[in-house]
Amino acid sequence: MSEIVDLEHVRLTQRPLLVCDVDDVVLEFLLPFEGYLTSLGHRLVQRSYRLHGNILSTLDDRPLADDVVSQLILDFFAAQETWQTPFGDAVHTLKRLGEQADIVFLTAMPPRFTEIRRRLLDSLDLTFPLLATERPKGPVIRSMHGDRQLPVAFIDDMVHNHHSVAEHVPECLLVHLMPQTEMHKHAPKPGPNVLQASDWRDVERHLLVHFSQQE
Ligand SMILES: [Mg+2]
């Protein structure tokens, strides 16, 4: 958690800012991760909203140790180009939104996997700047957006990230988007300050309204 977040390559223009999570928002995460686990002889049971404790060995049906699960997640980030595919209509919608807003990908992943994710996003023609950090997202967006008087919006599937952004960037429009998996049915629900989107079409509708409002 000690890494410095490098904002050098993020050049913002005088347009609205959209900060967008990647896993399970722009790229499918849980479904391909389940496939990856199966390929290794493990099994994901979606009985609560966590990976640790819910990955079983098919040899004895016992949960894998937490440190083994943590390593599997890192190994999956290293192998993401083989497994991860676009989430819903993310690609076309982001390209349309990018015509009127600055888009930055903010992904909760160790920074050493940035190059791999960069290649994967580029292969989908999603060339917007990418920041990978395990730091809380709110302060990162605050330092990126500063005190600019322009609309700012944030999309993420995790409620704790919305809490962080609400605390540090209170003027930010918060949009919650997540996959409809069994595991996500157990996820904490966002508060009333967060808009819930059912798909990317819904996201686009919310954002266009927000971006048309000059602050
Ligand atoms: Mg995510």
Coordinates of C-alpha atoms and ligand atoms in Angstrom, one line a residue:
M1 CA 0.0 0.0 0.0
S2 CA 3.0 2.2 0.0
E3 CA 3.2 2.9 -3.7
I4 CA 2.9 6.5 -4.9
V5 CA 0.0 6.9 -7.3
D6 CA 1.5 8.2 -10.6
L7 CA -0.8 10.8 -12.0
E8 CA 1.8 12.1 -14.4
H9 CA 0.3 10.5 -17.6
V10 CA -3.3 11.6 -16.8
R11 CA -3.8 14.8 -18.7
L12 CA -7.3 16.2 -18.2
T13 CA -9.0 18.7 -20.5
Q14 CA -11.8 21.2 -19.8
R15 CA -14.4 18.5 -20.1
P16 CA -16.3 16.4 -17.6
L17 CA -14.3 13.6 -15.9
L18 CA -15.5 10.0 -15.7
V19 CA -13.5 7.7 -13.5
C20 CA -14.2 4.1 -14.2
D21 CA -13.4 0.9 -12.3
V22 CA -12.3 -2.0 -14.5
D23 CA -13.0 -5.5 -13.0
D24 CA -16.7 -6.4 -13.2
V25 CA -17.5 -3.0 -14.8
V26 CA -15.4 -2.8 -18.0
L27 CA -14.0 -6.3 -18.0
E28 CA -15.8 -9.4 -16.7
F29 CA -13.9 -10.6 -13.5
L30 CA -15.9 -13.1 -11.5
L31 CA -17.1 -15.3 -14.4
P32 CA -13.7 -15.7 -16.0
F33 CA -12.0 -16.1 -12.6
E34 CA -14.4 -19.0 -11.9
G35 CA -13.3 -20.6 -15.2
Y36 CA -9.7 -20.1 -14.3
L37 CA -10.2 -21.8 -11.0
T38 CA -12.0 -24.7 -12.6
S39 CA -9.0 -25.1 -15.0
L40 CA -6.8 -25.6 -12.0
G41 CA -9.0 -28.1 -10.4
H42 CA -10.7 -25.8 -7.9
R43 CA -14.3 -24.8 -7.4
L44 CA -15.9 -21.5 -6.5
V45 CA -18.9 -21.6 -4.2
Q46 CA -20.9 -18.4 -4.3
R47 CA -22.4 -18.6 -0.8
S48 CA -21.2 -15.2 0.4
Y49 CA -19.6 -12.0 -1.1
R50 CA -16.0 -13.0 -0.7
L51 CA -13.5 -15.1 -2.5
H52 CA -11.5 -16.2 0.5
G53 CA -13.2 -19.2 2.1
N54 CA -15.3 -19.9 -1.0
I55 CA -12.8 -21.6 -3.2
L56 CA -12.7 -25.3 -2.6
S57 CA -10.3 -28.0 -3.8
T58 CA -12.2 -30.6 -5.8
L59 CA -9.9 -33.2 -4.3
D60 CA -11.3 -32.9 -0.8
D61 CA -14.0 -30.1 -1.0
R62 CA -12.2 -28.1 1.6
P63 CA -11.6 -24.4 1.3
L64 CA -8.2 -23.3 0.1
A65 CA -6.0 -21.4 2.7
D66 CA -6.4 -17.6 2.5
D67 CA -2.8 -17.1 1.3
V68 CA -3.4 -19.6 -1.5
V69 CA -6.5 -17.7 -2.6
S70 CA -4.7 -14.4 -2.5
Q71 CA -2.0 -15.8 -4.7
L72 CA -4.6 -17.2 -7.2
I73 CA -6.0 -13.7 -7.6
L74 CA -2.5 -12.4 -8.4
D75 CA -1.9 -15.3 -10.8
F76 CA -5.2 -14.4 -12.5
F77 CA -4.2 -10.8 -12.9
A78 CA -1.0 -12.1 -14.6
A79 CA -3.1 -14.3 -16.9
Q80 CA -5.9 -11.8 -17.5
E81 CA -5.3 -11.5 -21.2
T82 CA -6.3 -15.1 -21.7
W83 CA -9.4 -14.9 -19.6
Q84 CA -11.0 -11.5 -19.3
T85 CA -13.6 -10.2 -21.8
P86 CA -15.6 -7.0 -22.0
F87 CA -18.5 -6.5 -19.6
G88 CA -21.8 -5.9 -21.4
D89 CA -21.7 -3.0 -23.8
A90 CA -18.8 -1.3 -22.0
V91 CA -16.6 -0.8 -25.0
H92 CA -19.0 1.0 -27.3
T93 CA -20.6 3.0 -24.5
L94 CA -17.2 4.2 -23.2
K95 CA -16.1 5.2 -26.7
R96 CA -19.2 7.3 -27.1
L97 CA -18.8 8.8 -23.7
G98 CA -15.2 9.6 -24.5
E99 CA -16.3 12.0 -27.2
Q100 CA -17.5 14.3 -24.5
A101 CA -15.7 13.5 -21.3
D102 CA -12.2 12.6 -20.1
I103 CA -12.2 9.0 -19.1
V104 CA -9.7 7.5 -16.6
F105 CA -9.6 3.8 -15.6
L106 CA -8.9 3.4 -11.9
T107 CA -8.4 -0.3 -11.1
A108 CA -7.7 -1.9 -7.7
M109 CA -4.9 -4.1 -8.7
P110 CA -1.2 -4.2 -7.7
P111 CA 0.6 -1.7 -10.0
R112 CA 3.0 -4.3 -11.3
F113 CA 0.2 -5.7 -13.5
T114 CA -0.5 -2.3 -15.2
E115 CA 1.3 -3.2 -18.4
I116 CA -0.7 -6.5 -18.9
R117 CA -4.0 -4.7 -18.3
R118 CA -2.9 -1.8 -20.6
R119 CA -2.3 -4.3 -23.4
L120 CA -5.7 -6.0 -22.8
L121 CA -7.6 -2.6 -22.8
D122 CA -5.7 -1.4 -25.8
S123 CA -6.6 -4.6 -27.7
L124 CA -10.2 -3.6 -27.2
D125 CA -9.4 -0.1 -28.4
L126 CA -10.0 1.3 -24.9
T127 CA -6.9 3.6 -24.8
F128 CA -8.0 5.9 -22.0
P129 CA -5.4 6.4 -19.2
L130 CA -5.1 3.6 -16.6
L131 CA -4.2 3.9 -12.9
A132 CA -3.7 0.6 -10.9
T133 CA -3.5 1.1 -7.2
E134 CA -4.6 -0.6 -4.0
R135 CA -5.0 2.7 -2.3
P136 CA -8.5 4.0 -1.4
K137 CA -10.1 5.5 -4.5
G138 CA -11.6 8.7 -3.0
P139 CA -8.2 10.5 -2.3
V140 CA -6.9 9.4 -5.8
I141 CA -9.9 11.0 -7.5
R142 CA -9.6 14.1 -5.3
S143 CA -6.0 14.7 -6.3
M144 CA -6.8 14.0 -10.0
H145 CA -9.8 16.3 -10.2
G146 CA -8.5 18.9 -7.7
D147 CA -10.9 21.9 -7.4
R148 CA -11.9 22.0 -11.1
Q149 CA -15.5 23.3 -11.6
L150 CA -16.5 20.5 -14.0
P151 CA -18.8 17.5 -13.6
V152 CA -17.2 14.4 -12.3
A153 CA -18.6 10.9 -12.1
F154 CA -17.5 7.5 -10.8
I155 CA -18.6 3.9 -11.8
D156 CA -17.7 0.9 -9.6
D157 CA -19.2 -2.4 -8.5
M158 CA -18.0 -2.2 -4.9
V159 CA -19.8 -0.3 -2.3
H160 CA -16.7 0.5 -0.2
N161 CA -15.2 2.3 -3.1
H162 CA -18.3 4.5 -3.4
H163 CA -18.0 5.3 0.3
S164 CA -14.5 6.4 -0.2
V165 CA -15.3 8.6 -3.2
A166 CA -18.4 10.1 -1.5
E167 CA -16.2 11.1 1.5
H168 CA -13.4 12.7 -0.5
V169 CA -15.2 13.9 -3.6
P170 CA -18.7 14.8 -2.4
E171 CA -19.6 16.5 -5.7
C172 CA -19.0 13.3 -7.7
L173 CA -21.9 11.4 -9.3
L174 CA -21.7 7.8 -8.0
V175 CA -23.0 5.0 -10.3
H176 CA -23.1 1.4 -9.1
L177 CA -22.9 -1.3 -11.8
M178 CA -22.3 -5.0 -11.0
P179 CA -22.8 -8.4 -12.6
Q180 CA -25.9 -10.4 -11.8
T181 CA -24.1 -13.4 -10.3
E182 CA -25.1 -15.5 -7.3
M183 CA -22.2 -14.1 -5.3
H184 CA -23.2 -10.5 -6.1
K185 CA -26.6 -11.2 -4.6
H186 CA -24.8 -11.3 -1.3
A187 CA -23.0 -8.0 -1.9
P188 CA -23.7 -5.0 0.4
K189 CA -26.2 -2.6 -1.2
P190 CA -25.2 1.0 -2.0
G191 CA -26.7 3.8 -0.1
P192 CA -29.3 6.3 -1.4
N193 CA -26.5 8.7 -2.6
V194 CA -25.5 6.1 -5.2
L195 CA -27.4 5.6 -8.5
Q196 CA -27.9 1.9 -9.4
A197 CA -27.5 1.1 -13.0
S198 CA -28.7 -2.2 -14.4
D199 CA -26.5 -2.2 -17.5
W200 CA -24.2 0.2 -19.6
R201 CA -27.2 1.7 -21.4
D202 CA -28.5 2.8 -18.0
V203 CA -25.0 4.1 -17.0
E204 CA -24.9 6.2 -20.2
R205 CA -28.3 7.7 -19.5
H206 CA -27.3 8.8 -16.0
L207 CA -23.9 10.2 -17.1
L208 CA -25.3 12.2 -20.0
V209 CA -27.7 14.0 -17.7
H210 CA -24.9 14.7 -15.3
F211 CA -22.5 15.9 -17.9
S212 CA -25.1 18.3 -19.4
Q213 CA -25.3 20.1 -16.0
Q214 CA -22.6 22.7 -15.7
E215 CA -21.5 23.0 -12.1
Ligands
MG1 MG -14.5 -3.8 -9.7

